[in-house]
Amino acid sequence: MSETGRGPVNGQTGDRRVLSPTGQLAVMLCCGSILAGIPGVAFAQAQGAAQPAPAAATQGNIIRTISVVGAERLEPTTILSYIRLRVGQEYTSSAADEALKDLGATELFASFSIRNESGNVIITVTENPVINRIVLEGNERLKEDKILPEIKLSPRQIFTRSKVRADVARIIELYKRQGRFAATVEPKMVQLPQNRVDIVFEINEGPKSKVRQINILGNEKFSDGDLRSEMVTKQARLTSFFSSNTSYDPDRLAFDQQKLRQFYLTNGYADFRVVSAVAELTPDQRDFIITYVVEEGERYKFGEVKVDSQLRDFDSDVMSTQLPMKTGDWYNAKSVEDTVEQLTELAGRFGYAFADVQPRFKSNPEDLTMNITFVLREAPRVYVERVDINGNTLTQDKVVRREFRIAEGDAFNSLAIQRTNARINSLAFFQENFEVKQTEGSAPDRIVLEANVEERPTGELQFSAGFSSIEQFILAGSIRQRNFRGRGQTVGLSVNYSQFSRSAQVSFSDPYMFDRNISAGIDIYRRDFNSFNFTNTNRNTTFKQATTGFSLRAGVPITEYMSLIGSYTLNYEQVTLDEDQFFSDLDGNGTRECDPLLAGRFLCDALGNRLSSILGVSLNYNSLNSRIRPTAGKSISLSGEFAGLGGDVRYVRFRGRGQQFWNVGNSGFIFSILAEGGTIIPLKERPGAGVDDVLLTDRFFLGEPQFRGFAIRGVGPRVLTQQYQLDANGNPVLITERRQTRDDAIGGRNYYLGRAELEIPLGSGARELGLRPSIWADIGALWGVETPILQDNPTGLQQRDAQGNLIYLTRRLDANGQPVLIGGQPVFDATTNPLAPDGTANTPSIRPGSAIKETFLGNSASPRITAGIGVNWNSPFGPFRIDFAQTIRKVPGDDERQFTFNVGTQF
């Protein structure tokens, strides 16, 4: 039970009652309904009957006084103002009847009467009670916060029959919208002291009415299944358990009729009509059976199709040749609608803001053709009178005005308005789906553009935690203001931490520096990155790279969609290795240095500190309709970097990237393609055989997450290090199992990557959950590095002393010349003499871990191809992405990964 209003006074309560037709109270008795005609309503009459008036006064019976008896809350003068009887008038039965009608019309009285005592008129009233509270019982599917705002009765109001009747009908209507047509509402009244009442609506919600069957009669060209698939309403089946469209809705029934008509008109049946659409309750009163009777008519083709332009800037004959439909094509009403929109938009581009495009149809039943003439009615060219910015309290006017692609005094252009809408929406400062409003100006050829914005918070304070298959556990925090001081500037501070990377960055950017159309920004950062390899499925840190630096950038627009950006970056990089793991005393002189057997020669070559001074330039084209989740448009970027303006490294790097999105047939499917690639050219040689002129830290790497279906850095050149072990006969055997192989990705100079993805729309329920599944395919490759010097030592490498002499192991002998044993095992001593005292050969001393074989793989431009399915979910815990991939083509050495996921949360 749910209730509202005040409780009983002094703790007193009354019995729950319904009102009898005579106005007397009957405990729990329902004696007929005053709400006739409202299904499911059981409410006894609450109107007090007026006492019969006395016999009519004789002629000359003049009213001397008028008094009111029984008034409690209302003043007598107020009651007298409701009637037309006045002192000095003649009292008649018709006048008394009119007064009774006037009192009844107020709905303020439970009973009322008028009597005349020799010119003294006495009006006796019993006031309707005051509502103390409204109580709802039995409402489980619709809570009181959904019902109470919809009804008219409320606490401290005067009880009236009409409001109760209206409220019962309204509650039942609310349940009908929920598909519960069997719902009933019985209003009852609880009498309280001081002429107060509680109104109780006892609700029986009943089951939700489903659509059990959809019958279609008269269709011959298309099957029932084809037509049902076009409807929003679906039949209740086990497979539609999670669908909300199986419940009966009269509004949906009307919409389905339009869908049927649209389907037939799109397929050429211009005479199609729905003869009738009837929804009937099943005998058990639980579900509905819907029956459509249709007339398909004949299928038409396009006849003569032309344009009749009354606008001076448009040539009718030329435009007629550009129409998408041709004579002889099957008639398609959707194509006609699209053509009207395109012609209207075209007229808007030439300044005809209110151009009227009307298609005129002429059907020819004899040859089943449809002639269409698109009439462009003459309209005056319209100019922008002014631009008004409303609703911005923080954001300065100039921030909005500079996004307008049309200025005051310009000829109206609908394309410029569309671009303005897109640019302002991309700011993300205001409400979603913002649109510039167009209103008539001071003259017929003037128009006023209004930007009615609703500001939303642009400051962000974010803390997040997550887990990914790449970074393991992740912590991040950031503070950012995207509309700093209302000027459209962005300032931010961010910190990220994970097991293998850490970073901190301070940034500032201004899209219109000094109020000029020049963008500028600066980033100051510190980034620590731990590279790694995999051995026996264990992730092992290899080298550590710490980068401290800053980046300056400035950009200027070239066209509406194209911009040129220049940048300068200065980085100080420190590349180190764990000395305990990768260093050893190679010469035996006590000096530890990077051991190529432990780290690999390519890692040893990357060690050191260096300063990078990089000058960059990029040319960008962007026509995407959204920065966050685009559905249409393209983005292209070409960039070049020159490292060598001072510093320790010299190279030239080029990159290119292009992406395009299509909204496939306005059906919710989003198709996108991406292509990118890059190359780096060294400008400085590094000495040594097998040493690449591009440092390891400057090369490209490819794999997860850019290239799905492969592990992180799982594509491209790599060195696999495998161990030799001795078999039972003492012969070396190579261990080739990948799980026991050390895998070191060494990057490449060149790469390319392509991607095609189709995002699949789901139902409204899935969209509300933020689920966006997709199917995709990726293609790419990484190659171009110098082949390193490799080692293949089945028996290992013999150790040397500080002077470079080979070290041997000789048996230790006691004073009697017998071998010394400890625990039953002989003891050996190191020596540089290859022969033992007895003339036998000593055993060479082998360096631990030197019995290895290194294999260089993956240095190929041959394409790798993967395909799979993925799901994006905006979960309550943050963004979640999961992918299942299947490798179609790979190159030996590539490291596959079929399943990846990434999840984070904000709090």
Short mmCIF file of N, CA, C and O in Angstrom, two decimals, residues 776-845:
data_model
loop_
_atom_site.label_atom_id
_atom_site.label_comp_id
_atom_site.label_asym_id
_atom_site.label_seq_id
_atom_site.Cartn_x
_atom_site.Cartn_y
_atom_site.Cartn_z
N TRP A 776 34.70 -7.83 -37.12
CA TRP A 776 35.82 -7.07 -37.65
C TRP A 776 36.84 -7.99 -38.32
O TRP A 776 36.83 -9.21 -38.13
N ALA A 777 37.72 -7.36 -39.08
CA ALA A 777 38.86 -8.05 -39.68
C ALA A 777 40.03 -7.07 -39.70
O ALA A 777 39.85 -5.89 -40.02
N ASP A 778 41.23 -7.56 -39.34
CA ASP A 778 42.43 -6.73 -39.30
C ASP A 778 43.48 -7.33 -40.22
O ASP A 778 43.56 -8.55 -40.40
N ILE A 779 44.31 -6.46 -40.80
CA ILE A 779 45.41 -6.89 -41.64
C ILE A 779 46.58 -5.95 -41.37
O ILE A 779 46.40 -4.75 -41.18
N GLY A 780 47.81 -6.51 -41.35
CA GLY A 780 48.95 -5.65 -41.07
C GLY A 780 50.25 -6.41 -41.10
O GLY A 780 50.29 -7.65 -41.21
N ALA A 781 51.36 -5.66 -40.99
CA ALA A 781 52.69 -6.26 -40.97
C ALA A 781 53.67 -5.24 -40.41
O ALA A 781 53.43 -4.03 -40.44
N LEU A 782 54.81 -5.74 -39.90
CA LEU A 782 55.89 -4.92 -39.37
C LEU A 782 57.20 -5.56 -39.80
O LEU A 782 57.39 -6.78 -39.63
N TRP A 783 58.13 -4.76 -40.35
CA TRP A 783 59.35 -5.35 -40.89
C TRP A 783 60.42 -4.27 -41.06
O TRP A 783 60.20 -3.09 -40.76
N GLY A 784 61.61 -4.68 -41.57
CA GLY A 784 62.62 -3.73 -42.01
C GLY A 784 63.79 -3.52 -41.09
O GLY A 784 64.56 -2.58 -41.30
N VAL A 785 63.99 -4.34 -40.07
CA VAL A 785 65.11 -4.15 -39.15
C VAL A 785 66.33 -4.96 -39.62
O VAL A 785 66.19 -5.97 -40.31
N GLU A 786 67.53 -4.49 -39.27
CA GLU A 786 68.76 -5.19 -39.61
C GLU A 786 68.81 -6.53 -38.89
O GLU A 786 68.47 -6.64 -37.71
N THR A 787 69.25 -7.57 -39.61
CA THR A 787 69.36 -8.89 -38.99
C THR A 787 70.47 -8.88 -37.95
O THR A 787 71.63 -8.57 -38.27
N PRO A 788 70.15 -9.18 -36.70
CA PRO A 788 71.19 -9.13 -35.66
C PRO A 788 72.11 -10.34 -35.73
O PRO A 788 71.81 -11.35 -36.38
N ILE A 789 73.28 -10.22 -35.06
CA ILE A 789 74.19 -11.35 -34.95
C ILE A 789 73.59 -12.36 -33.98
O ILE A 789 73.21 -12.02 -32.85
N LEU A 790 73.48 -13.60 -34.45
CA LEU A 790 72.81 -14.64 -33.66
C LEU A 790 73.82 -15.65 -33.14
O LEU A 790 74.90 -15.82 -33.71
N GLN A 791 73.45 -16.31 -32.09
CA GLN A 791 74.32 -17.31 -31.49
C GLN A 791 73.67 -18.69 -31.58
O GLN A 791 72.46 -18.82 -31.43
N ASP A 792 74.53 -19.67 -31.84
CA ASP A 792 74.09 -21.07 -31.84
C ASP A 792 75.23 -21.88 -31.23
O ASP A 792 76.20 -22.24 -31.89
N ASN A 793 75.12 -22.14 -29.94
CA ASN A 793 76.17 -22.80 -29.18
C ASN A 793 75.62 -24.06 -28.52
O ASN A 793 75.20 -24.03 -27.36
N PRO A 794 75.58 -25.19 -29.22
CA PRO A 794 75.03 -26.41 -28.61
C PRO A 794 75.77 -26.84 -27.35
O PRO A 794 75.16 -27.36 -26.42
N THR A 795 77.11 -26.61 -27.35
CA THR A 795 77.88 -27.03 -26.18
C THR A 795 78.20 -25.87 -25.25
O THR A 795 78.87 -26.05 -24.24
N GLY A 796 77.75 -24.67 -25.58
CA GLY A 796 78.00 -23.51 -24.75
C GLY A 796 79.32 -22.85 -25.08
O GLY A 796 80.10 -23.32 -25.92
N LEU A 797 79.62 -21.73 -24.42
CA LEU A 797 80.85 -20.98 -24.64
C LEU A 797 81.77 -21.17 -23.45
O LEU A 797 81.34 -21.12 -22.29
N GLN A 798 83.09 -21.36 -23.77
CA GLN A 798 84.07 -21.57 -22.71
C GLN A 798 84.43 -20.23 -22.06
O GLN A 798 84.60 -19.21 -22.73
N GLN A 799 84.53 -20.22 -20.75
CA GLN A 799 84.84 -19.01 -20.01
C GLN A 799 86.31 -18.64 -20.17
O GLN A 799 87.16 -19.49 -20.42
N ARG A 800 86.62 -17.35 -20.00
CA ARG A 800 87.98 -16.83 -20.06
C ARG A 800 88.27 -16.04 -18.79
O ARG A 800 87.36 -15.51 -18.15
N ASP A 801 89.59 -15.91 -18.46
CA ASP A 801 89.96 -15.11 -17.30
C ASP A 801 90.17 -13.67 -17.72
O ASP A 801 89.90 -13.30 -18.87
N ALA A 802 90.69 -12.84 -16.79
CA ALA A 802 90.87 -11.42 -17.06
C ALA A 802 91.84 -11.16 -18.19
O ALA A 802 91.78 -10.14 -18.87
N GLN A 803 92.79 -12.09 -18.42
CA GLN A 803 93.78 -11.92 -19.48
C GLN A 803 93.32 -12.53 -20.81
O GLN A 803 94.05 -12.53 -21.79
N GLY A 804 92.12 -13.06 -20.80
CA GLY A 804 91.59 -13.65 -22.03
C GLY A 804 91.93 -15.08 -22.22
O GLY A 804 91.66 -15.66 -23.29
N ASN A 805 92.56 -15.73 -21.24
CA ASN A 805 92.91 -17.14 -21.36
C ASN A 805 91.70 -18.03 -21.12
O ASN A 805 90.83 -17.72 -20.28
N LEU A 806 91.60 -19.12 -21.85
CA LEU A 806 90.51 -20.06 -21.65
C LEU A 806 90.64 -20.74 -20.30
O LEU A 806 91.75 -21.06 -19.85
N ILE A 807 89.53 -20.99 -19.68
CA ILE A 807 89.50 -21.61 -18.35
C ILE A 807 89.04 -23.05 -18.50
O ILE A 807 88.07 -23.35 -19.21
N TYR A 808 89.78 -23.95 -17.77
CA TYR A 808 89.43 -25.37 -17.79
C TYR A 808 89.16 -25.82 -16.36
O TYR A 808 89.52 -25.14 -15.38
N LEU A 809 88.54 -26.96 -16.23
CA LEU A 809 88.28 -27.58 -14.93
C LEU A 809 89.11 -28.85 -14.81
O LEU A 809 89.07 -29.73 -15.68
N THR A 810 89.88 -28.93 -13.72
CA THR A 810 90.71 -30.11 -13.49
C THR A 810 90.36 -30.72 -12.14
O THR A 810 89.96 -30.02 -11.21
N ARG A 811 90.50 -32.06 -12.04
CA ARG A 811 90.15 -32.74 -10.79
C ARG A 811 91.14 -32.36 -9.69
O ARG A 811 92.36 -32.30 -9.91
N ARG A 812 90.61 -32.12 -8.50
CA ARG A 812 91.47 -31.85 -7.35
C ARG A 812 91.95 -33.20 -6.80
O ARG A 812 91.14 -34.12 -6.58
N LEU A 813 93.30 -33.30 -6.54
CA LEU A 813 93.92 -34.55 -6.04
C LEU A 813 94.42 -34.34 -4.63
O LEU A 813 94.83 -33.24 -4.23
N ASP A 814 94.39 -35.40 -3.83
CA ASP A 814 94.92 -35.31 -2.47
C ASP A 814 96.43 -35.59 -2.50
O ASP A 814 97.05 -35.72 -3.57
N ALA A 815 97.04 -35.71 -1.32
CA ALA A 815 98.50 -35.90 -1.24
C ALA A 815 98.94 -37.21 -1.85
O ALA A 815 100.10 -37.36 -2.29
N ASN A 816 98.02 -38.15 -1.92
CA ASN A 816 98.35 -39.46 -2.50
C ASN A 816 98.06 -39.52 -3.99
O ASN A 816 98.13 -40.59 -4.59
N GLY A 817 97.63 -38.36 -4.54
CA GLY A 817 97.31 -38.35 -5.97
C GLY A 817 95.95 -38.91 -6.31
O GLY A 817 95.66 -39.19 -7.47
N GLN A 818 95.10 -39.06 -5.29
CA GLN A 818 93.76 -39.59 -5.52
C GLN A 818 92.74 -38.43 -5.60
O GLN A 818 92.91 -37.39 -4.94
N PRO A 819 91.71 -38.59 -6.43
CA PRO A 819 90.69 -37.53 -6.55
C PRO A 819 89.98 -37.28 -5.21
O PRO A 819 89.67 -38.22 -4.48
N VAL A 820 89.79 -35.99 -4.94
CA VAL A 820 89.08 -35.59 -3.74
C VAL A 820 87.58 -35.68 -4.02
O VAL A 820 87.08 -35.16 -5.03
N LEU A 821 86.88 -36.33 -3.07
CA LEU A 821 85.43 -36.50 -3.22
C LEU A 821 84.72 -35.80 -2.08
O LEU A 821 85.15 -35.88 -0.92
N ILE A 822 83.66 -35.13 -2.37
CA ILE A 822 82.78 -34.53 -1.36
C ILE A 822 81.36 -35.00 -1.67
O ILE A 822 80.81 -34.69 -2.74
N GLY A 823 80.81 -35.74 -0.69
CA GLY A 823 79.47 -36.29 -0.94
C GLY A 823 79.47 -37.28 -2.07
O GLY A 823 78.45 -37.43 -2.76
N GLY A 824 80.58 -37.92 -2.28
CA GLY A 824 80.66 -38.91 -3.34
C GLY A 824 80.90 -38.32 -4.70
O GLY A 824 80.98 -39.06 -5.69
N GLN A 825 81.04 -36.99 -4.82
CA GLN A 825 81.23 -36.34 -6.10
C GLN A 825 82.63 -35.73 -6.15
O GLN A 825 83.12 -35.17 -5.17
N PRO A 826 83.29 -35.81 -7.33
CA PRO A 826 84.64 -35.24 -7.46
C PRO A 826 84.59 -33.72 -7.39
O PRO A 826 83.61 -33.09 -7.77
N VAL A 827 85.69 -33.13 -6.93
CA VAL A 827 85.82 -31.68 -6.82
C VAL A 827 86.75 -31.21 -7.91
O VAL A 827 87.81 -31.80 -8.16
N PHE A 828 86.36 -30.08 -8.61
CA PHE A 828 87.14 -29.54 -9.72
C PHE A 828 87.68 -28.17 -9.35
O PHE A 828 87.02 -27.38 -8.66
N ASP A 829 88.82 -27.84 -9.86
CA ASP A 829 89.44 -26.53 -9.72
C ASP A 829 89.63 -25.90 -11.09
O ASP A 829 89.80 -26.60 -12.10
N ALA A 830 89.56 -24.52 -11.10
CA ALA A 830 89.76 -23.81 -12.36
C ALA A 830 91.23 -23.67 -12.66
O ALA A 830 92.06 -23.42 -11.77
N THR A 831 91.55 -23.80 -13.97
CA THR A 831 92.94 -23.68 -14.41
C THR A 831 92.95 -23.23 -15.86
O THR A 831 91.95 -23.38 -16.58
N THR A 832 94.06 -22.66 -16.24
CA THR A 832 94.20 -22.27 -17.65
C THR A 832 94.99 -23.31 -18.44
O THR A 832 95.18 -23.15 -19.65
N ASN A 833 95.42 -24.37 -17.77
CA ASN A 833 96.18 -25.43 -18.43
C ASN A 833 95.21 -26.44 -19.02
O ASN A 833 94.37 -27.01 -18.32
N PRO A 834 95.30 -26.70 -20.29
CA PRO A 834 94.37 -27.64 -20.90
C PRO A 834 94.64 -29.10 -20.53
O PRO A 834 93.79 -29.95 -20.77
N LEU A 835 95.81 -29.37 -19.90
CA LEU A 835 96.15 -30.75 -19.56
C LEU A 835 96.23 -30.92 -18.06
O LEU A 835 96.73 -30.03 -17.34
N ALA A 836 95.76 -32.07 -17.59
CA ALA A 836 95.87 -32.41 -16.17
C ALA A 836 97.30 -32.89 -15.88
O ALA A 836 98.08 -33.19 -16.80
N PRO A 837 97.69 -32.97 -14.58
CA PRO A 837 99.05 -33.44 -14.25
C PRO A 837 99.36 -34.81 -14.81
O PRO A 837 100.53 -35.10 -15.11
N ASP A 838 98.32 -35.64 -14.98
CA ASP A 838 98.60 -36.99 -15.50
C ASP A 838 98.61 -37.00 -17.03
O ASP A 838 98.68 -38.05 -17.66
N GLY A 839 98.49 -35.81 -17.65
CA GLY A 839 98.56 -35.72 -19.10
C GLY A 839 97.23 -35.82 -19.81
O GLY A 839 97.16 -35.65 -21.03
N THR A 840 96.17 -36.10 -19.04
CA THR A 840 94.84 -36.16 -19.66
C THR A 840 94.30 -34.74 -19.86
O THR A 840 94.74 -33.78 -19.23
N ALA A 841 93.32 -34.62 -20.77
CA ALA A 841 92.75 -33.31 -21.09
C ALA A 841 91.80 -32.86 -19.98
O ALA A 841 90.99 -33.66 -19.48
N ASN A 842 91.95 -31.60 -19.60
CA ASN A 842 90.99 -31.01 -18.67
C ASN A 842 89.68 -30.66 -19.39
O ASN A 842 89.63 -30.47 -20.61
N THR A 843 88.62 -30.53 -18.56
CA THR A 843 87.29 -30.22 -19.11
C THR A 843 87.13 -28.70 -19.27
O THR A 843 87.40 -27.95 -18.32
N PRO A 844 86.73 -28.22 -20.47
CA PRO A 844 86.50 -26.77 -20.63
C PRO A 844 85.42 -26.28 -19.66
O PRO A 844 84.42 -26.97 -19.42
N SER A 845 85.62 -25.08 -19.10
CA SER A 845 84.63 -24.45 -18.21
C SER A 845 83.61 -23.70 -19.06
O SER A 845 83.95 -22.71 -19.73
#
